[in-house]
Tab-separated table of C-alpha atoms and ligand atoms in Angstrom:
chain	number	residue	atom	x	y	z
M	15	UNK	CA	-3.811	11.558	-13.676
M	16	UNK	CA	-1.812	12.723	-16.492
M	17	UNK	CA	0.000	15.194	-13.981
M	18	UNK	CA	0.724	12.087	-11.821
M	19	UNK	CA	1.916	10.242	-14.639
M	20	UNK	CA	4.130	12.389	-15.415
M	21	UNK	CA	6.755	11.350	-12.709
M	22	UNK	CA	10.191	9.847	-13.954
M	23	UNK	CA	9.331	6.242	-13.710
M	24	UNK	CA	12.589	4.706	-15.008
M	25	UNK	CA	14.101	3.905	-11.326
M	26	UNK	CA	14.762	0.366	-11.270
M	27	UNK	CA	11.927	-1.973	-10.449
M	28	UNK	CA	11.683	-4.360	-7.170
M	29	UNK	CA	11.481	-7.891	-6.491
M	30	UNK	CA	8.132	-7.365	-4.721
M	31	UNK	CA	7.311	-11.226	-4.445
M	32	UNK	CA	10.974	-11.323	-2.793
M	33	UNK	CA	10.304	-8.104	-0.454
M	34	UNK	CA	6.837	-9.398	0.596
M	35	UNK	CA	8.760	-12.801	1.890
M	36	UNK	CA	10.554	-10.818	4.645
M	37	UNK	CA	7.718	-9.226	6.026
M	38	UNK	CA	6.206	-12.298	8.398
M	39	UNK	CA	3.208	-9.861	9.121
M	40	UNK	CA	1.691	-10.056	5.230
M	41	UNK	CA	1.098	-13.614	5.774
M	42	UNK	CA	-1.260	-12.835	8.457
M	43	UNK	CA	-5.207	-13.227	7.528
M	44	UNK	CA	-7.679	-10.401	8.895
M	45	UNK	CA	-11.266	-11.252	9.269
M	46	UNK	CA	-10.411	-14.749	7.020
M	47	UNK	CA	-9.069	-13.046	4.308
M	48	UNK	CA	-5.236	-12.411	3.187
M	49	UNK	CA	-4.239	-8.900	5.039
M	50	UNK	CA	-4.036	-6.195	2.206
M	51	UNK	CA	-1.709	-3.255	4.391
M	52	UNK	CA	-2.361	0.051	2.877
M	53	UNK	CA	-2.092	2.179	6.300
M	54	UNK	CA	2.105	2.475	5.989
M	55	UNK	CA	1.619	6.512	6.290
M	56	UNK	CA	0.659	5.716	9.907
M	57	UNK	CA	3.295	2.896	10.394
M	58	UNK	CA	5.011	0.791	8.119
M	59	UNK	CA	5.831	-3.149	8.514
M	60	UNK	CA	8.971	-4.616	9.753
M	61	UNK	CA	11.228	-6.644	7.573
M	62	UNK	CA	12.786	-10.055	9.708
M	63	UNK	CA	16.421	-8.510	9.875
M	64	UNK	CA	14.971	-5.586	11.771
M	65	UNK	CA	12.554	-7.824	14.525
M	66	UNK	CA	15.858	-10.246	14.616
M	67	UNK	CA	17.630	-7.197	15.878
M	68	UNK	CA	15.759	-7.056	19.015
M	69	UNK	CA	16.316	-10.843	19.601
M	70	UNK	CA	19.917	-10.498	18.917
M	71	UNK	CA	20.597	-7.310	21.065
M	72	UNK	CA	18.091	-8.998	24.455
M	73	UNK	CA	19.837	-12.542	23.563
M	74	UNK	CA	23.271	-11.425	23.513
M	75	UNK	CA	24.419	-8.034	24.737
M	76	UNK	CA	21.607	-6.566	26.225
M	77	UNK	CA	23.620	-3.626	28.525
M	78	UNK	CA	23.258	0.217	29.319
M	79	UNK	CA	25.551	2.463	26.786
M	80	UNK	CA	28.301	4.884	27.105
M	81	UNK	CA	28.824	3.922	31.183
M	82	UNK	CA	30.097	0.527	31.658
M	83	UNK	CA	33.530	-1.141	30.932
M	84	UNK	CA	32.542	-4.627	30.342
M	85	UNK	CA	32.051	-6.701	27.018
M	86	UNK	CA	28.290	-6.419	26.970
M	87	UNK	CA	28.586	-2.503	27.601
M	88	UNK	CA	31.009	-2.490	25.033
M	89	UNK	CA	29.061	-4.356	22.383
M	90	UNK	CA	25.846	-2.270	23.422
M	91	UNK	CA	27.790	1.197	23.077
M	92	UNK	CA	29.292	0.247	19.804
M	93	UNK	CA	25.923	-1.266	17.979
M	94	UNK	CA	24.188	2.057	19.239
M	95	UNK	CA	26.718	4.745	17.920
M	96	UNK	CA	26.988	2.490	14.881
M	97	UNK	CA	23.374	3.315	14.257
M	98	UNK	CA	24.067	6.808	14.244
M	99	UNK	CA	26.752	6.615	11.514
M	100	UNK	CA	24.396	4.540	9.319
M	101	UNK	CA	22.109	7.587	9.920
M	102	UNK	CA	24.141	10.053	9.160
M	103	UNK	CA	24.956	8.150	5.925
M	104	UNK	CA	21.037	7.675	5.296
M	105	UNK	CA	20.926	11.781	5.398
M	106	UNK	CA	24.282	12.425	4.169
M	107	UNK	CA	24.848	14.486	7.155
M	108	UNK	CA	28.122	15.669	7.360
M	109	UNK	CA	29.141	14.385	11.126
M	110	UNK	CA	26.996	11.855	13.295
M	111	UNK	CA	27.499	14.448	16.158
M	112	UNK	CA	24.408	16.094	14.484
M	113	UNK	CA	22.188	12.951	14.650
M	114	UNK	CA	20.465	12.637	17.717
M	115	UNK	CA	17.871	10.536	18.807
M	116	UNK	CA	14.499	10.863	19.741
M	117	UNK	CA	11.325	8.938	20.657
M	118	UNK	CA	10.441	10.084	17.294
M	119	UNK	CA	9.628	13.427	14.921
M	120	UNK	CA	6.859	14.933	17.510
M	121	UNK	CA	9.542	14.655	20.122
M	122	UNK	CA	12.471	15.884	17.671
M	123	UNK	CA	10.155	19.301	16.735
M	124	UNK	CA	9.787	19.348	20.368
M	125	UNK	CA	13.335	19.582	21.145
M	126	UNK	CA	13.905	22.453	18.414
M	127	UNK	CA	11.007	24.571	19.861
M	128	UNK	CA	12.422	23.848	23.263
M	129	UNK	CA	15.742	24.005	23.149
M	130	UNK	CA	16.243	26.256	19.782
M	131	UNK	CA	13.205	28.009	20.024
M	132	UNK	CA	13.347	29.309	24.174
M	133	UNK	CA	16.699	30.496	23.516
M	134	UNK	CA	16.017	32.079	19.840
M	135	UNK	CA	12.496	33.353	19.688
M	136	UNK	CA	11.070	36.375	21.543
M	137	UNK	CA	7.794	38.354	21.819
M	138	UNK	CA	7.064	39.558	17.900
M	139	UNK	CA	9.284	37.259	16.139
M	140	UNK	CA	7.822	35.351	13.364
M	141	UNK	CA	7.604	31.749	12.719
M	142	UNK	CA	6.064	30.359	9.260
M	143	UNK	CA	4.353	27.010	8.969
M	144	UNK	CA	2.237	25.852	6.138
M	145	UNK	CA	-1.353	24.560	6.533
M	146	UNK	CA	-0.422	21.142	5.413
M	147	UNK	CA	1.199	20.539	8.449
M	148	UNK	CA	0.637	17.669	10.847
M	149	UNK	CA	-0.177	18.434	14.506
M	150	UNK	CA	3.062	17.677	15.548
M	151	UNK	CA	5.191	20.920	13.677
M	152	UNK	CA	1.947	22.924	14.736
M	153	UNK	CA	1.060	22.183	18.333
M	154	UNK	CA	4.565	22.657	19.727
M	155	UNK	CA	4.747	26.218	18.167
M	156	UNK	CA	1.480	27.105	19.208
M	157	UNK	CA	2.857	26.461	23.024
M	158	UNK	CA	5.742	28.018	22.679
M	159	UNK	CA	4.383	30.968	21.035
M	160	UNK	CA	1.268	31.057	24.185
M	161	UNK	CA	4.707	31.532	26.370
M	162	UNK	CA	7.260	33.685	24.736
M	163	UNK	CA	4.358	35.791	22.304
M	164	UNK	CA	6.171	35.209	19.037
M	165	UNK	CA	3.433	35.357	15.862
M	166	UNK	CA	2.889	31.947	13.817
M	167	UNK	CA	2.250	32.756	10.259
M	168	UNK	CA	0.803	30.121	7.899
M	169	UNK	CA	1.932	29.571	4.433
M	170	UNK	CA	-1.688	28.594	2.466
M	171	UNK	CA	-2.169	25.644	0.142
M	172	UNK	CA	-4.223	25.810	-3.106
M	173	UNK	CA	-7.218	23.586	-4.014
M	174	UNK	CA	-4.753	20.802	-4.920
M	175	UNK	CA	-2.774	20.909	-1.865
M	176	UNK	CA	0.174	22.741	-3.484
M	177	UNK	CA	1.741	25.155	-0.979
M	178	UNK	CA	1.456	28.789	-2.487
M	179	UNK	CA	5.053	29.595	-3.206
M	180	UNK	CA	4.440	33.153	-4.102
M	181	UNK	CA	2.406	33.648	-0.633
M	182	UNK	CA	5.645	32.039	1.305
M	183	UNK	CA	7.818	34.717	-0.296
M	184	UNK	CA	5.375	37.138	0.967
M	185	UNK	CA	4.875	36.057	4.067
M	186	UNK	CA	8.921	36.619	5.287
M	187	UNK	CA	9.659	39.980	7.375
M	188	UNK	CA	12.716	41.096	9.093
M	189	UNK	CA	11.197	39.454	12.208
M	190	UNK	CA	11.055	36.230	10.439
M	191	UNK	CA	13.627	33.458	12.413
M	192	UNK	CA	12.117	30.185	11.433
M	193	UNK	CA	10.479	27.948	8.715
M	194	UNK	CA	8.775	24.769	9.882
M	195	UNK	CA	7.288	22.457	7.098
M	196	UNK	CA	6.786	19.041	6.147
M	197	UNK	CA	9.130	17.615	3.324
M	198	UNK	CA	5.968	15.382	2.257
M	199	UNK	CA	2.291	15.771	3.413
M	200	UNK	CA	0.907	12.708	5.618
M	201	UNK	CA	-2.642	13.541	4.561
M	202	UNK	CA	-2.236	14.533	0.873
M	203	UNK	CA	1.171	13.072	0.053
M	204	UNK	CA	2.120	16.540	-1.496
M	205	UNK	CA	5.947	16.680	-1.830
M	206	UNK	CA	6.834	20.284	-0.875
M	207	UNK	CA	9.872	22.261	-2.484
M	208	UNK	CA	12.287	22.013	0.341
M	209	UNK	CA	15.193	22.716	-1.096
M	210	UNK	CA	13.867	25.934	-2.482
M	211	UNK	CA	12.211	27.031	0.700
M	212	UNK	CA	15.589	26.527	2.485
M	213	UNK	CA	17.092	28.894	0.189
M	214	UNK	CA	14.210	31.368	0.234
M	215	UNK	CA	14.512	31.394	4.513
M	216	UNK	CA	18.207	31.647	4.681
M	217	UNK	CA	18.041	34.611	1.843
M	218	UNK	CA	15.685	36.122	4.442
M	219	UNK	CA	17.976	34.932	7.369
M	220	UNK	CA	15.507	32.496	8.676
M	221	UNK	CA	16.251	29.086	9.680
M	222	UNK	CA	14.202	25.978	8.106
M	223	UNK	CA	13.205	22.992	10.123
M	224	UNK	CA	11.645	20.234	8.242
M	225	UNK	CA	9.455	17.230	9.084
M	226	UNK	CA	10.570	14.097	6.855
M	227	UNK	CA	8.713	11.567	8.524
M	228	UNK	CA	6.999	10.971	5.228
M	229	UNK	CA	9.716	11.946	3.044
M	230	UNK	CA	12.251	9.198	4.152
M	231	UNK	CA	10.207	6.214	3.324
M	232	UNK	CA	9.911	7.189	-0.121
M	233	UNK	CA	12.934	9.032	-1.258
M	234	UNK	CA	16.643	9.711	-0.552
M	235	UNK	CA	17.227	12.403	1.639
M	236	UNK	CA	20.042	14.839	1.517
M	237	UNK	CA	20.084	17.313	4.275
M	238	UNK	CA	23.257	18.976	3.039
M	239	UNK	CA	21.742	19.316	-0.401
M	240	UNK	CA	18.255	20.881	1.370
M	241	UNK	CA	20.548	22.797	3.211
M	242	UNK	CA	18.173	22.156	5.801
M	243	UNK	CA	19.027	23.493	9.180
M	244	UNK	CA	17.461	20.840	11.123
M	245	UNK	CA	15.239	17.848	9.797
M	246	UNK	CA	13.323	14.775	11.569
M	247	UNK	CA	11.719	11.427	10.722
M	248	UNK	CA	10.505	8.654	12.785
M	249	UNK	CA	11.631	5.038	12.563
M	250	UNK	CA	8.368	3.618	12.366
M	251	UNK	CA	7.382	4.876	9.437
M	252	UNK	CA	10.514	4.075	7.246
M	253	UNK	CA	10.426	-0.144	8.418
M	254	UNK	CA	11.999	0.419	11.822
M	255	UNK	CA	10.343	0.271	15.349
M	256	UNK	CA	8.272	2.355	17.222
M	257	UNK	CA	10.096	4.530	20.179
M	258	UNK	CA	12.672	5.934	18.339
M	259	UNK	CA	13.018	8.916	15.808
M	260	UNK	CA	15.882	10.889	15.007
M	261	UNK	CA	16.651	14.937	14.712
M	262	UNK	CA	18.983	15.772	12.479
M	263	UNK	CA	20.892	19.462	13.715
M	264	UNK	CA	23.409	21.698	11.843
M	265	UNK	CA	26.620	21.349	14.493
M	266	UNK	CA	27.069	25.081	15.085
M	267	UNK	CA	23.389	25.178	15.418
M	268	UNK	CA	22.951	22.083	18.336
M	269	UNK	CA	25.992	23.513	19.959
M	270	UNK	CA	25.104	26.571	20.215
M	271	UNK	CA	21.405	25.288	21.761
M	272	UNK	CA	20.568	24.789	25.482
M	273	UNK	CA	19.893	21.464	26.475
M	274	UNK	CA	16.567	20.450	26.844
M	275	UNK	CA	15.979	17.494	29.208
M	276	UNK	CA	18.206	17.095	32.307
M	277	UNK	CA	19.504	14.150	33.474
M	278	UNK	CA	22.330	11.550	32.888
M	279	UNK	CA	24.211	10.943	29.781
M	280	UNK	CA	23.795	14.401	28.897
M	281	UNK	CA	26.606	15.926	31.816
M	282	UNK	CA	29.989	16.606	31.572
M	283	UNK	CA	30.293	17.323	35.713
M	284	UNK	CA	27.024	18.141	38.295
M	285	UNK	CA	27.934	19.763	41.639
M	286	UNK	CA	25.370	21.695	44.232
M	287	UNK	CA	28.419	24.526	44.547
M	288	UNK	CA	28.799	25.240	40.964
M	289	UNK	CA	26.166	23.756	39.202
M	290	UNK	CA	26.231	21.411	35.969
M	291	UNK	CA	28.240	21.355	32.849
M	292	UNK	CA	26.977	19.803	29.681
M	293	UNK	CA	28.527	17.161	27.159
M	294	UNK	CA	29.105	18.061	23.933
M	295	UNK	CA	26.675	17.002	21.165
M	296	UNK	CA	25.022	14.844	20.179
M	297	UNK	CA	24.963	13.386	24.169
M	298	UNK	CA	23.851	16.900	25.586
M	299	UNK	CA	20.323	16.056	23.918
M	300	UNK	CA	20.327	12.788	25.000
M	301	UNK	CA	19.624	12.801	28.671
M	302	UNK	CA	18.872	9.429	30.461
M	303	UNK	CA	18.854	5.564	28.768
M	304	UNK	CA	17.963	5.798	25.654
M	305	UNK	CA	15.887	2.976	23.327
M	306	UNK	CA	19.069	1.147	23.132
M	307	UNK	CA	17.755	-1.857	20.914
M	308	UNK	CA	14.955	0.567	18.707
M	309	UNK	CA	18.184	2.469	17.596
M	310	UNK	CA	20.218	-0.438	16.827
M	311	UNK	CA	16.741	-1.597	14.955
M	312	UNK	CA	16.490	1.642	13.469
M	313	UNK	CA	19.850	1.325	11.928
M	314	UNK	CA	19.178	-2.147	10.576
M	315	UNK	CA	16.218	-0.889	8.928
M	316	UNK	CA	17.934	1.874	7.575
M	317	UNK	CA	20.409	-0.547	6.353
M	318	UNK	CA	17.531	-2.373	4.481
M	319	UNK	CA	15.792	0.156	2.985
M	320	UNK	CA	19.002	1.360	1.545
M	321	UNK	CA	19.676	-1.854	0.141
M	322	UNK	CA	16.251	-2.135	-1.687
M	323	UNK	CA	16.812	1.866	-3.076
M	324	UNK	CA	14.619	4.583	-1.792
M	325	UNK	CA	14.767	5.572	-6.127
M	326	UNK	CA	13.500	2.036	-6.894
M	327	UNK	CA	10.772	1.981	-3.648
M	328	UNK	CA	9.854	5.769	-5.127
M	329	UNK	CA	9.161	4.400	-8.535
M	330	UNK	CA	7.000	1.465	-7.469
M	331	UNK	CA	5.011	3.605	-5.069
M	332	UNK	CA	4.260	5.715	-7.920
M	333	UNK	CA	3.092	3.097	-9.880
M	334	UNK	CA	0.697	1.847	-7.151
M	335	UNK	CA	-0.136	5.009	-7.043
M	336	UNK	CA	-1.300	5.587	-10.683
M	337	UNK	CA	-3.332	2.323	-10.504
M	338	UNK	CA	-5.112	2.809	-7.391
M	339	UNK	CA	-6.175	6.479	-8.504
M	340	UNK	CA	-7.370	5.202	-11.460
M	341	UNK	CA	-9.326	2.503	-10.179
M	342	UNK	CA	-11.103	4.673	-7.444
M	343	UNK	CA	-11.660	7.187	-9.987
M	344	UNK	CA	-14.483	4.964	-11.338
M	345	UNK	CA	-16.213	5.109	-8.190
M	346	UNK	CA	-19.172	7.391	-8.415
M	347	UNK	CA	-19.053	9.960	-5.681
M	348	UNK	CA	-15.557	9.467	-4.953
M	349	UNK	CA	-13.416	12.831	-4.115
M	350	UNK	CA	-9.567	12.358	-4.255
M	351	UNK	CA	-8.163	15.276	-1.800
M	352	UNK	CA	-4.689	16.325	-2.432
M	353	UNK	CA	-3.919	16.120	-6.426
M	354	UNK	CA	-0.620	18.183	-6.547
M	355	UNK	CA	1.656	16.880	-9.342
M	356	UNK	CA	4.598	14.253	-8.747
M	357	UNK	CA	2.775	13.517	-4.951
M	358	UNK	CA	3.759	10.285	-3.039
M	359	UNK	CA	1.649	7.241	-2.725
M	360	UNK	CA	-0.975	8.621	-0.444
M	361	UNK	CA	-4.540	8.514	-1.862
M	362	UNK	CA	-6.861	10.606	0.529
M	363	UNK	CA	-10.489	11.068	-0.559
M	364	UNK	CA	-14.294	11.483	0.593
M	365	UNK	CA	-17.381	9.583	-0.373
M	366	UNK	CA	-20.612	11.173	-1.282
M	367	UNK	CA	-23.083	9.884	1.382
M	368	UNK	CA	-20.712	7.586	3.172
M	369	UNK	CA	-18.857	8.576	6.324
M	370	UNK	CA	-15.072	7.739	6.361
M	371	UNK	CA	-15.094	5.727	9.721
M	372	UNK	CA	-18.151	3.715	7.963
M	373	UNK	CA	-15.833	2.854	5.031
M	374	UNK	CA	-12.255	2.162	7.109
M	375	UNK	CA	-14.660	-0.206	9.636
M	376	UNK	CA	-16.302	-1.899	7.058
M	377	UNK	CA	-13.405	-2.498	4.762
M	378	UNK	CA	-11.349	-4.139	7.587
M	379	UNK	CA	-13.915	-6.936	7.529
M	380	UNK	CA	-12.690	-7.642	4.090
M	381	UNK	CA	-8.937	-7.882	5.389
M	382	UNK	CA	-8.151	-4.099	3.813
M	383	UNK	CA	-6.010	-1.696	6.254
M	384	UNK	CA	-7.025	1.732	5.418
M	385	UNK	CA	-6.333	4.983	7.627
M	386	UNK	CA	-9.317	7.120	8.131
M	387	UNK	CA	-9.885	10.528	10.364
M	388	UNK	CA	-8.395	13.480	10.146
M	389	UNK	CA	-4.563	12.444	10.266
M	390	UNK	CA	-3.424	14.962	12.647
M	391	UNK	CA	-3.970	17.798	10.200
M	392	UNK	CA	-6.950	19.256	11.009
M	393	UNK	CA	-6.324	22.984	9.700
M	394	UNK	CA	-5.354	21.189	6.193
M	395	UNK	CA	-9.135	18.792	6.582
M	396	UNK	CA	-10.791	22.326	7.713
M	397	UNK	CA	-10.076	24.308	4.044
M	398	UNK	CA	-11.848	21.465	2.546
M	399	UNK	CA	-14.329	21.382	3.984
M	400	UNK	CA	-14.269	18.000	5.548
M	401	UNK	CA	-13.693	16.509	8.996
M	402	UNK	CA	-12.028	12.885	7.922
M	403	UNK	CA	-11.046	11.333	4.697
M	404	UNK	CA	-10.475	7.826	3.814
M	405	UNK	CA	-6.771	7.060	3.146
M	406	UNK	CA	-4.513	4.731	1.460
M	407	UNK	CA	-0.804	4.945	1.230
M	408	UNK	CA	1.591	2.176	-0.026
M	409	UNK	CA	4.999	0.873	0.935
M	410	UNK	CA	7.409	-1.054	-1.221
M	411	UNK	CA	5.552	-4.738	-0.620
M	412	UNK	CA	2.300	-3.275	-1.815
M	413	UNK	CA	1.127	-4.934	-5.138
M	414	UNK	CA	-0.774	-4.101	-8.100
M	415	UNK	CA	-3.343	-7.238	-6.947
M	416	UNK	CA	-3.719	-5.696	-4.067
M	417	UNK	CA	-4.650	-2.453	-5.167
M	418	UNK	CA	-7.498	-4.301	-7.200
M	419	UNK	CA	-8.481	-6.012	-4.035
M	420	UNK	CA	-8.867	-2.606	-2.048
M	421	UNK	CA	-10.595	-1.110	-5.139
M	422	UNK	CA	-13.341	-4.227	-5.223
M	423	UNK	CA	-13.742	-3.971	-1.299
M	424	UNK	CA	-13.887	-0.220	-1.407
M	425	UNK	CA	-16.550	-0.271	-4.360
M	426	UNK	CA	-18.671	-3.627	-1.937
M	427	UNK	CA	-18.647	-1.602	1.443
M	428	UNK	CA	-19.338	2.252	-0.728
M	429	UNK	CA	-22.642	0.175	-2.128
M	430	UNK	CA	-23.498	-1.348	1.523
M	431	UNK	CA	-23.400	2.251	3.378
M	432	UNK	CA	-25.092	4.284	0.813
C	558	C6P	N1	1.559	10.685	11.207
C	558	C6P	C1	0.171	9.419	9.590
C	558	C6P	O1	-1.013	8.405	10.531
C	558	C6P	P1	5.528	10.373	15.349
C	558	C6P	O2	3.864	10.323	15.844
C	558	C6P	O3	6.197	11.366	16.260
C	558	C6P	O4	6.385	9.363	14.808
C	558	C6P	O5	5.262	11.200	13.997
C	558	C6P	C2	4.363	12.477	13.952
C	558	C6P	C3	4.125	13.117	12.649
C	558	C6P	C4	4.848	14.102	12.302
C	558	C6P	N2	4.838	14.399	10.618
C	558	C6P	C5	4.262	14.137	9.963
C	558	C6P	C6	4.145	14.882	8.383
C	558	C6P	C7	3.672	12.813	10.309
C	558	C6P	O6	3.191	12.277	9.382
C	558	C6P	C8	3.577	12.010	11.590
C	558	C6P	C9	2.781	10.682	11.550
C	558	C6P	C10	0.931	9.425	11.314
C	558	C6P	O7	-0.089	9.989	9.367
C	558	C6P	C11	0.081	9.170	12.240
C	558	C6P	S1	-1.188	10.663	12.714
């Protein structure tokens, strides 16, 4: 608690009531009670102007991009490429050609594994990943390692869910080629020192891929300040739509990488006699018709979140976390997993004598949405001797009153299952 309370909360405050007005879904009832949505790390809700972007696109200028010469195609292309520029600004990337649209974080990481990894990793090389990783930053590397024979080494975490930085330094060898680590852990909320990790990786001649799925909704991200080589995130966790995400890659790296998926859009020429040549970045990595409306709506979401201010959002979520931590700590037999200093708005816990799944199902009956399960972080949970936790995760529109409703509902539900 004390460590939690030390985080800077001087950032400007949010007008949460006004923010809530922008999210139509927050007005709905679940099982006859007002929805209390605390599953934001799984997916965040969507403000009206992001929903409106779909209506506008399909109602006014639905057309395929980059190929047509007609007005609708021009408008759609301009909006799509406008989103790329918005993402560039959002991440403070140097060049919009460094922004590749994917289906999400998972596809972005698979792109790096399959395009960069296949071209640059070989038997005996080493890739460092952390025990805090989501499966989407583990399994692509395992799949590739089983084919290419490189070695995956795991950065350990301590009992708070904090990466062991001394062990991290020790893991490097002259065969280390890549560090793949999340910026914020989805299961525990740990904020990893990715800037420091990047500096260490670079000093050792390795690259760093940062999974930013849980960071982009909660704090400003500057890929140049971090000095990330690759940075991935998903639209649906940052008030945007599903089906779209981003891979940022340093231009020189992307230019040197072979394409991953082949098809339309990513080629320059195709010939049966001479084979194919490929488009410049970013198009080389965007085969086929992309999720046009989703990309445009993502741009709208990022403009929305930047307008509200990520410093203010992070500070507000911290208040919610402190309040929630105090409230649930009063519950007998409840153990919080993930107690890293300065952690983000994620509260993971287990309760003696009550299975997480039962808690999740029953608390839903009281209108409260939390996530229960392994959170796609099985290696992390295994270290803590559990196969599931309950997880409440916060967003800009959550209120202190909602936290109180959650804590009361939780107390009631635990009384029922014990
Ligand atoms: N975490 C959660 O409830 P996709 O599915 O590609 O949009 O994001 C995958 C992903 C990658 N990295 C991190 C750190 C994540 O948190 C997630 C998604 C959700 O925690 C679903 S398991």
